[in-house]
Coordinates of C-alpha atoms and ligand atoms in Angstrom, one line a residue:
M1 CA -26.6 10.2 -5.8
R2 CA -26.4 9.3 -9.9
I3 CA -24.3 6.7 -9.8
L4 CA -22.7 4.7 -13.5
I5 CA -22.1 1.4 -13.3
S6 CA -20.1 0.4 -16.2
G7 CA -21.1 -3.7 -17.2
A8 CA -24.4 -5.1 -17.9
S9 CA -23.6 -9.1 -16.6
V10 CA -24.3 -9.9 -13.0
A11 CA -22.6 -7.5 -10.7
G12 CA -23.9 -4.8 -12.7
P13 CA -27.9 -5.4 -12.6
V14 CA -27.1 -6.8 -9.0
L15 CA -26.2 -3.4 -7.7
A16 CA -28.5 -1.4 -9.8
Y17 CA -31.2 -3.1 -8.7
W18 CA -30.3 -2.8 -5.2
L19 CA -28.8 0.7 -5.7
H20 CA -32.4 1.7 -7.1
R21 CA -34.4 0.1 -4.3
H22 CA -31.9 2.1 -1.8
G23 CA -33.4 5.5 -3.7
F24 CA -30.0 6.2 -5.5
T25 CA -30.1 6.7 -9.7
P26 CA -28.3 4.3 -10.9
T27 CA -27.2 4.2 -14.9
V28 CA -25.5 1.2 -16.6
V29 CA -23.2 1.6 -19.8
E30 CA -22.2 -1.8 -21.4
R31 CA -20.0 -1.8 -24.2
A32 CA -22.1 -4.6 -25.7
P33 CA -24.7 -3.5 -28.3
A34 CA -27.5 -5.2 -26.6
P35 CA -28.2 -7.6 -23.8
R36 CA -26.1 -10.7 -24.3
K37 CA -27.5 -13.9 -26.0
T38 CA -25.0 -16.0 -27.0
G39 CA -25.0 -18.4 -24.1
G40 CA -21.6 -17.7 -22.5
H41 CA -20.9 -20.6 -20.0
A42 CA -22.4 -22.2 -17.3
V43 CA -21.9 -20.4 -13.8
D44 CA -22.9 -21.2 -10.3
L45 CA -25.2 -19.6 -7.5
F46 CA -24.1 -20.9 -4.1
T47 CA -26.1 -20.7 -1.0
P48 CA -26.1 -16.5 -0.3
A49 CA -26.2 -15.3 -4.0
M50 CA -29.6 -17.5 -4.0
E51 CA -30.8 -15.9 -1.0
I52 CA -30.2 -12.5 -2.7
A53 CA -31.8 -13.6 -5.6
E54 CA -34.9 -14.7 -3.9
R55 CA -35.0 -11.4 -2.0
M56 CA -34.7 -9.9 -5.9
G57 CA -37.8 -11.8 -6.7
V58 CA -36.0 -13.6 -9.4
L59 CA -35.2 -17.3 -7.7
E60 CA -37.9 -18.7 -9.3
R61 CA -36.7 -17.6 -13.0
V62 CA -33.4 -18.8 -12.3
Q63 CA -34.6 -22.0 -11.3
A64 CA -36.8 -22.5 -14.4
K65 CA -33.6 -21.7 -16.4
A66 CA -30.8 -23.6 -14.8
T67 CA -28.8 -26.4 -16.4
G68 CA -29.8 -28.9 -14.4
T69 CA -26.6 -30.7 -14.5
E70 CA -27.0 -33.6 -12.2
H71 CA -24.5 -36.4 -14.2
L72 CA -20.9 -36.4 -15.1
T73 CA -18.8 -38.7 -17.4
F74 CA -15.4 -39.2 -16.1
H75 CA -13.0 -40.7 -19.1
R76 CA -9.5 -40.7 -18.3
E77 CA -6.9 -41.0 -21.3
G78 CA -6.1 -44.5 -21.7
I79 CA -8.3 -46.2 -19.2
A80 CA -11.7 -48.1 -21.4
R81 CA -14.1 -47.5 -18.9
P82 CA -15.3 -44.0 -17.7
V83 CA -16.8 -43.4 -13.9
E84 CA -19.9 -42.0 -13.7
V85 CA -20.2 -39.0 -11.2
G86 CA -23.4 -37.6 -9.3
I87 CA -22.3 -34.4 -9.4
G88 CA -25.4 -32.8 -8.2
R89 CA -25.4 -34.3 -5.3
F90 CA -21.8 -33.3 -4.9
L91 CA -22.7 -29.6 -5.6
R92 CA -25.8 -30.4 -3.0
S93 CA -23.2 -31.3 -0.2
V94 CA -20.5 -28.4 -0.8
S95 CA -23.9 -25.9 -0.6
D96 CA -27.7 -26.1 0.2
R97 CA -28.8 -24.1 -2.0
H98 CA -26.9 -24.6 -5.8
A99 CA -28.2 -23.4 -9.3
E100 CA -26.3 -23.9 -12.1
I101 CA -27.5 -21.5 -15.1
M102 CA -25.8 -19.9 -18.2
R103 CA -24.2 -16.6 -17.5
D104 CA -26.4 -15.0 -20.4
D105 CA -29.7 -16.4 -19.2
L106 CA -28.8 -14.9 -15.6
A107 CA -28.0 -11.6 -17.2
E108 CA -30.9 -11.5 -19.1
I109 CA -33.2 -11.9 -15.8
L110 CA -31.3 -9.7 -13.9
H111 CA -31.8 -6.9 -16.6
D112 CA -35.3 -7.8 -16.8
A113 CA -36.0 -7.1 -13.1
T114 CA -34.0 -3.8 -13.2
R115 CA -35.1 -2.3 -17.0
D116 CA -38.1 -0.6 -15.9
D117 CA -36.2 1.3 -13.1
V118 CA -32.6 1.7 -14.5
E119 CA -31.4 3.3 -17.3
Y120 CA -29.6 1.0 -19.3
V121 CA -26.9 2.4 -22.7
F122 CA -25.6 -0.3 -24.6
G123 CA -22.9 0.2 -27.1
D124 CA -21.2 2.3 -25.4
S125 CA -18.0 2.2 -22.9
I126 CA -16.5 4.9 -20.5
A127 CA -13.5 6.7 -22.2
S128 CA -12.3 9.0 -19.2
I129 CA -13.3 9.9 -15.5
A130 CA -12.2 13.4 -14.0
E131 CA -12.3 13.5 -10.3
R132 CA -13.8 16.7 -9.0
D133 CA -14.5 17.6 -5.4
D134 CA -18.5 17.3 -5.9
G135 CA -18.7 14.6 -8.5
L136 CA -17.2 12.6 -11.6
D137 CA -17.1 14.2 -15.0
V138 CA -17.5 11.1 -17.3
A139 CA -16.6 11.1 -21.3
F140 CA -17.8 8.4 -23.3
D141 CA -16.6 7.2 -26.6
T142 CA -19.6 7.5 -28.2
G143 CA -22.1 9.5 -25.8
A144 CA -22.1 12.8 -24.7
P145 CA -20.0 13.5 -21.6
R146 CA -22.1 13.6 -17.9
R147 CA -21.6 13.7 -14.5
F148 CA -21.8 11.6 -12.0
D149 CA -21.3 11.5 -8.4
L150 CA -20.0 7.9 -8.0
V151 CA -18.5 5.2 -10.8
I152 CA -18.6 1.6 -10.2
G153 CA -16.6 -0.7 -12.4
A154 CA -18.7 -4.2 -12.9
D155 CA -17.0 -5.0 -16.2
G156 CA -15.3 -7.9 -15.2
L157 CA -11.6 -9.4 -15.1
H158 CA -10.2 -7.1 -17.9
S159 CA -11.9 -4.3 -16.7
N160 CA -12.2 -0.9 -18.8
V161 CA -12.8 1.4 -15.0
R162 CA -10.2 -0.6 -13.4
R163 CA -7.5 0.3 -15.9
L164 CA -8.5 4.1 -16.1
T165 CA -8.5 4.3 -12.4
F166 CA -5.5 2.0 -11.3
G167 CA -3.6 1.7 -14.2
E168 CA -2.4 -1.7 -16.0
E169 CA -4.2 -4.7 -15.6
S170 CA -1.0 -6.9 -15.7
R171 CA -0.3 -5.0 -12.4
F172 CA -2.9 -7.0 -10.5
T173 CA -3.6 -9.9 -12.1
H174 CA -1.6 -13.4 -11.2
W175 CA -1.6 -16.4 -14.0
I176 CA -2.3 -19.5 -11.9
G177 CA -0.3 -22.1 -14.6
A178 CA -3.5 -22.5 -16.9
Y179 CA -6.0 -21.8 -19.8
L180 CA -9.7 -22.2 -20.7
A181 CA -11.3 -21.8 -23.6
V182 CA -15.2 -22.6 -24.3
L183 CA -17.0 -23.2 -27.7
S184 CA -20.6 -23.4 -29.0
M185 CA -21.3 -26.8 -30.9
P186 CA -24.0 -28.6 -31.7
N187 CA -25.4 -31.1 -29.0
D188 CA -24.8 -34.0 -31.2
L189 CA -24.8 -36.3 -28.2
G190 CA -28.6 -35.1 -27.2
L191 CA -26.9 -33.9 -23.8
D192 CA -29.3 -32.8 -20.9
G193 CA -28.4 -32.6 -17.5
R194 CA -25.1 -34.5 -18.1
M195 CA -21.7 -33.2 -18.5
V196 CA -19.1 -36.0 -20.1
T197 CA -15.1 -35.4 -19.5
Y198 CA -12.1 -36.3 -21.1
S199 CA -9.3 -36.2 -19.0
G200 CA -5.2 -36.6 -19.1
P201 CA -2.5 -35.3 -17.2
G202 CA -2.5 -31.3 -17.1
R203 CA -5.8 -31.0 -19.4
M204 CA -9.7 -31.9 -19.4
A205 CA -12.1 -31.2 -22.0
G206 CA -15.7 -31.5 -21.3
V207 CA -19.0 -30.7 -23.0
Y208 CA -22.3 -30.1 -21.9
G209 CA -26.0 -29.1 -22.7
A210 CA -29.7 -28.4 -21.6
R211 CA -33.1 -29.3 -22.5
H212 CA -33.5 -25.2 -23.1
M213 CA -30.0 -24.6 -24.8
D214 CA -30.1 -24.6 -28.9
D215 CA -26.2 -25.7 -28.6
A216 CA -23.9 -27.9 -26.6
R217 CA -21.0 -26.0 -24.9
A218 CA -17.0 -27.4 -25.1
V219 CA -15.0 -26.4 -22.1
F220 CA -11.3 -27.0 -22.4
L221 CA -8.7 -26.6 -19.2
F222 CA -5.0 -26.9 -19.5
R223 CA -1.8 -26.3 -17.7
T224 CA 1.3 -25.1 -19.4
D225 CA 4.8 -24.8 -17.5
R226 CA 5.2 -21.1 -18.7
P227 CA 2.4 -18.4 -19.9
L228 CA 1.5 -18.8 -23.9
D229 CA 2.8 -16.1 -26.3
Y230 CA -0.3 -14.6 -28.0
H231 CA -2.3 -11.6 -28.6
H232 CA -6.2 -11.8 -27.0
R233 CA -7.7 -10.4 -30.2
D234 CA -5.6 -13.2 -32.2
T235 CA -8.0 -15.8 -32.5
E236 CA -6.7 -17.9 -35.1
R237 CA -3.4 -18.7 -32.9
Q238 CA -5.6 -19.5 -29.9
K239 CA -7.2 -22.0 -32.2
D240 CA -3.3 -23.3 -32.5
L241 CA -2.5 -23.1 -29.1
L242 CA -6.0 -25.5 -28.0
R243 CA -5.4 -28.1 -30.8
Q244 CA -1.5 -28.2 -29.5
A245 CA -2.5 -28.4 -26.0
F246 CA -4.9 -31.3 -27.1
A247 CA -2.8 -33.4 -29.5
E248 CA -3.3 -36.7 -29.4
A249 CA -6.2 -36.7 -27.0
S250 CA -9.2 -39.0 -27.8
P251 CA -11.0 -39.1 -31.2
Q252 CA -14.4 -37.2 -28.7
V253 CA -11.6 -34.5 -27.9
G254 CA -10.7 -34.4 -31.9
R255 CA -14.5 -34.2 -32.5
M256 CA -15.0 -31.0 -30.3
L257 CA -11.9 -29.7 -31.9
D258 CA -13.0 -29.9 -35.1
E259 CA -15.5 -27.7 -34.1
L260 CA -13.3 -24.6 -33.8
D261 CA -13.3 -24.3 -37.8
R262 CA -17.3 -23.4 -37.8
T263 CA -18.1 -22.4 -34.0
P264 CA -20.4 -19.6 -33.9
A265 CA -18.8 -18.6 -30.7
F266 CA -15.3 -19.2 -29.0
Y267 CA -13.8 -17.7 -25.8
F268 CA -9.6 -18.3 -24.6
D269 CA -8.0 -16.9 -21.8
S270 CA -5.6 -17.7 -19.2
I271 CA -6.7 -18.4 -15.8
T272 CA -5.9 -15.3 -13.4
Q273 CA -6.6 -14.2 -10.6
L274 CA -6.8 -10.6 -9.5
R275 CA -5.2 -9.7 -6.6
M276 CA -5.8 -5.9 -5.2
D277 CA -5.2 -4.6 -1.6
T278 CA -7.9 -2.2 -2.2
W279 CA -10.1 -1.5 -5.0
S280 CA -11.6 1.9 -4.5
R281 CA -10.1 5.3 -5.0
G282 CA -12.0 8.2 -4.3
R283 CA -15.2 8.1 -5.8
V284 CA -14.8 5.0 -7.7
T285 CA -14.8 1.6 -6.9
L286 CA -15.5 -2.0 -8.1
A287 CA -17.9 -5.0 -8.0
G288 CA -17.3 -8.4 -8.9
D289 CA -15.0 -9.8 -11.3
A290 CA -13.5 -6.5 -11.7
G291 CA -12.0 -6.1 -8.2
Y292 CA -11.5 -9.4 -7.1
G293 CA -12.5 -12.3 -9.6
P294 CA -10.8 -15.3 -8.3
G295 CA -10.4 -17.0 -11.4
P296 CA -12.5 -17.9 -13.9
A297 CA -14.1 -21.6 -14.0
V298 CA -12.7 -22.5 -10.8
G299 CA -12.9 -19.7 -7.7
G300 CA -17.2 -19.1 -8.2
G301 CA -17.1 -16.1 -9.0
T302 CA -20.4 -15.5 -10.1
S303 CA -21.7 -15.8 -6.5
L304 CA -18.9 -13.8 -5.1
A305 CA -20.1 -11.0 -7.6
V306 CA -23.4 -11.2 -6.7
V307 CA -22.6 -11.0 -2.7
G308 CA -20.3 -7.9 -3.5
A309 CA -23.1 -5.7 -5.6
Y310 CA -25.6 -6.4 -2.9
V311 CA -23.0 -5.2 -0.2
L312 CA -21.5 -2.6 -1.6
A313 CA -25.2 -1.3 -2.7
G314 CA -26.1 -1.8 1.3
E315 CA -23.2 0.0 2.7
L316 CA -23.9 2.6 0.5
A317 CA -27.4 3.2 1.9
A318 CA -25.9 2.3 5.4
A319 CA -23.8 5.3 4.6
G320 CA -26.4 7.6 3.2
G321 CA -24.3 7.7 -0.2
D322 CA -21.1 9.3 1.9
H323 CA -18.5 6.7 -0.2
T324 CA -15.5 7.6 2.3
R325 CA -17.8 5.6 4.9
A326 CA -19.1 3.0 2.4
F327 CA -16.1 2.1 0.2
P328 CA -13.7 1.3 3.5
A329 CA -17.1 -0.9 5.2
Y330 CA -17.4 -2.7 1.6
E331 CA -14.2 -3.8 1.6
R332 CA -13.9 -5.0 5.3
E333 CA -17.3 -6.6 4.8
I334 CA -16.8 -9.0 1.8
G335 CA -12.5 -8.9 2.3
D336 CA -12.7 -12.1 4.1
Y337 CA -14.9 -13.9 1.2
V338 CA -12.6 -13.0 -1.5
R339 CA -9.7 -13.9 -0.1
R340 CA -10.7 -17.3 0.7
S341 CA -12.3 -17.5 -2.7
R342 CA -8.7 -16.8 -4.1
A343 CA -7.3 -19.7 -2.1
F344 CA -10.4 -22.0 -2.9
A345 CA -9.5 -20.8 -7.0
L346 CA -6.0 -22.1 -6.1
G347 CA -6.8 -25.9 -5.2
A348 CA -9.6 -26.0 -7.6
A349 CA -7.6 -25.5 -10.5
R350 CA -5.4 -28.1 -9.2
G351 CA -7.6 -30.6 -8.3
L352 CA -9.6 -30.3 -11.4
I353 CA -6.9 -30.3 -13.8
P354 CA -4.4 -32.8 -12.4
G355 CA -1.0 -32.8 -13.6
S356 CA -0.1 -36.7 -13.3
H357 CA -1.6 -40.0 -14.2
A358 CA -1.8 -40.7 -10.3
R359 CA -3.8 -37.7 -9.2
L360 CA -6.0 -38.5 -12.1
R361 CA -6.2 -41.4 -10.0
I362 CA -7.0 -39.8 -7.0
L363 CA -9.7 -37.4 -8.6
A364 CA -11.8 -40.9 -9.8
A365 CA -11.7 -42.3 -6.9
A366 CA -12.9 -39.4 -4.9
A367 CA -15.4 -39.1 -7.6
R368 CA -16.6 -42.8 -7.1
L369 CA -17.1 -42.0 -3.3
V370 CA -18.9 -39.3 -4.0
T371 CA -21.4 -41.1 -6.1
V372 CA -21.8 -44.6 -4.1
L373 CA -21.8 -43.1 -0.6
P374 CA -25.3 -42.0 0.8
E375 CA -25.7 -38.2 -0.4
G376 CA -26.3 -37.6 3.7
T377 CA -22.8 -39.0 4.2
V378 CA -21.3 -36.9 1.1
R379 CA -22.7 -33.8 3.1
A380 CA -21.5 -34.4 6.6
L381 CA -18.2 -35.2 4.9
A382 CA -17.7 -32.0 3.4
K383 CA -18.9 -30.3 6.3
L384 CA -16.3 -31.9 7.9
N385 CA -13.8 -30.3 5.3
R386 CA -11.8 -28.3 6.6
S387 CA -9.7 -26.8 3.4
G388 CA -13.0 -24.4 2.5
V389 CA -15.0 -26.8 0.3
R390 CA -18.3 -25.2 1.7
L391 CA -16.7 -21.6 1.0
H392 CA -19.8 -19.8 0.3
D393 CA -22.1 -21.4 2.4
T394 CA -20.0 -19.4 5.9
V395 CA -21.2 -16.2 4.5
T396 CA -23.4 -14.5 6.3
L397 CA -25.2 -11.9 4.6
K398 CA -26.0 -8.7 6.1
D399 CA -29.9 -7.6 5.6
Y400 CA -29.6 -4.2 4.1
R401 CA -33.1 -4.2 2.7
P402 CA -35.1 -1.2 3.0
E403 CA -38.6 -1.4 4.8
G404 CA -41.5 -2.6 3.0
P405 CA -42.1 -5.8 0.7
V406 CA -39.9 -7.0 -2.3
R407 CA -41.3 -6.1 -5.3
A408 CA -41.8 -9.1 -7.4
Q409 CA -39.7 -8.6 -10.3
S410 CA -40.1 -11.9 -12.7
R411 CA -41.8 -11.5 -15.7
Ligands
FAD1 C1 -15.5 -19.8 -19.3 C2 -16.0 -19.2 -18.2 C3 -16.2 -20.3 -17.4 C4 -16.8 -20.0 -15.9 N1 -17.2 -20.9 -14.9 C5 -17.6 -20.5 -13.7 C6 -18.4 -21.1 -13.0 O1 -18.3 -22.0 -13.5 N2 -19.1 -20.8 -12.0 C7 -19.0 -19.5 -11.4 O2 -19.6 -19.3 -10.6 N3 -18.5 -18.5 -12.4 C8 -17.5 -19.2 -13.6 N4 -16.8 -18.0 -14.4 C9 -17.1 -16.6 -13.9 C10 -17.9 -16.1 -14.2 O3 -18.3 -15.7 -15.2 C11 -18.1 -14.4 -13.1 O4 -17.3 -14.4 -12.1 C12 -19.0 -13.7 -13.6 O5 -19.4 -13.6 -14.5 C13 -18.7 -12.6 -12.9 O6 -19.7 -11.5 -13.3 P1 -19.6 -9.8 -13.1 O7 -20.6 -9.1 -13.9 O8 -18.1 -9.3 -12.6 O9 -18.1 -9.9 -14.6 P2 -18.9 -10.2 -16.0 O10 -19.5 -11.5 -16.0 O11 -17.3 -10.9 -16.8 O12 -19.8 -9.3 -16.9 C14 -18.7 -8.0 -17.1 C15 -19.0 -7.1 -18.4 O13 -18.8 -6.0 -18.6 C16 -18.9 -5.7 -20.0 N5 -17.9 -5.1 -20.3 C17 -16.8 -5.2 -20.7 N6 -15.9 -4.2 -20.6 C18 -16.6 -2.8 -20.8 C19 -16.5 -2.1 -20.9 N7 -15.4 -0.9 -21.5 N8 -17.5 -0.8 -20.9 C20 -18.7 -1.4 -20.6 N9 -18.9 -2.4 -20.5 C21 -17.9 -3.8 -20.5 C22 -19.3 -6.9 -20.3 O14 -19.2 -7.2 -22.0 C23 -19.8 -7.8 -19.6 O15 -21.3 -8.0 -19.8 C24 -16.4 -18.9 -15.6 C25 -15.7 -17.4 -16.7 C26 -15.5 -17.7 -17.8 C27 -14.7 -17.0 -18.7

C-alpha cells in the first residue's frame, strides 16, 4: 500500500518509520527545500515517546543531542533576587524518562533513521486530493500527479492536508489567550544547560542555550485580553507587537528585543489549540499537531505527536491496511491522551504566564519548594498530584512491533 505523508518534522518521519516496518510503502513530502537545520525550539520527549525512540533504535542519538537544561534562573520584575530552580529535577518528577532536544535535531535524527528506506520529496506540497473508490489522486505544487491509497497530514498546526480535507483552520483552532515568539541570538551569557527567565504579570521572556548549539534561543510568552490584529506573513508588525508587549521590561529583556533587528530566525504565533471531534475523513487522516496540537510550548505536543504516529501505523498494520477500521481505532486509542493534553495545556498556559504579581509570588514559592525538597519527595508529590502533571507517564503503549529485532537505525 502506498501512503503519502505530508510533513517531515516529528510525526511524519515517526509514521514513515513504523509504516515501513509494518510493510507499507510510505512517501513523505515536505514543503521545506531540505531537512530543517535552523534549530527551531526545544521540545520534550516524555516516557512513552522515549520508549518509542528506543524501539526505533534512535534513543542514544536523542540523548546525545539533548539540551541538558538542568537549571533555571527565575527573575521577577521589581524583585532584585532571582529564584534558582532545579528544572531538571522537576521534569524528572513529572516523567520517569525525559529528554529536551531542539526540534530540528530531533527531525534530523528521525530523517536519518528513515531516509534509506523511505522516499522523501523536499520542496513540494500537496495542491489537491481527489478521493476515488480505490485510492486518491494527488496533485502537487511542482511534482507530477500521483496515486496513493492513503494520505496522512503530519504537517503541523497550520496543516495543508487538514485545510484541503476539512476546510478553513479557523473552524478548529481555539486561541487560549496568549502569544509566543522565539528568536535566535548570540549566546553572550555562555548558557549551557541553564535557562534564564524574566517574568512580569502576563508576560515571560527567557533565554537558553546548550554546548552543541551555535546560538542561544530567546522565547517570549505573553497574554492579551483579545486577539491581536496582524497578518501571519507580516513579521515587522509581529516584531512591533512583541516590543509593545514587553515595553518597560528589564534591561536584559530589552537586550533580547534588540536582537529583533538582526536575528536570522524569528517565529511568532498565537497559542492556539486544535479541537476536532474526528481527524479522519475517507482515506485521509491527520497525525501530530495537524490533528490534535494541544498548543505550542504548553501542551507536550511532541510526545503526543510521536505516540500518535506510532499508534496510527500500528493500527493500520493491525487492520491489514483497512483504513475504515484502522482510523477509528487510532482515534479511540489516543483520544483520551489528546483530551487530557488539551486540558493540561490550558492549565500550563495559566501557570507559566501568571496574570498578577500575587500569582507570580505563588509560582516563585512553588519553584523554591521544588528546588529545596529532596528529589524523591518532589517525585512523590508529583505522583500525588491529581491535575495531571504526570500526564504522559499515564499513557500505556500497545506493542505493535512486527516480529524480529529492531534494526539499529542510528548513524
Ligand atoms: C515556539 C514553540 C515552542 C514549543 N515548545 C515545545 C515544548 O517545549 N515541548 C513540546 O513538547 N512541544 C513544544 N512545541 C510543540 C512542538 O513543536 C510540536 O508539538 C511538534 O513539533 C509537533 O510535531 P509535528 O510533526 O506534528 O508538526 P511540526 O513539528 O509542526 O512539523 C510540521 C512539518 O510539516 C511541514 N509542512 C508544513 N506545511 C506543509 C505543506 N504544505 N506541505 C508539506 N509539508 C509541510 C513543516 O515544514 C514541518 O516540517 C513548541 C512549538 C513551538 C512553535
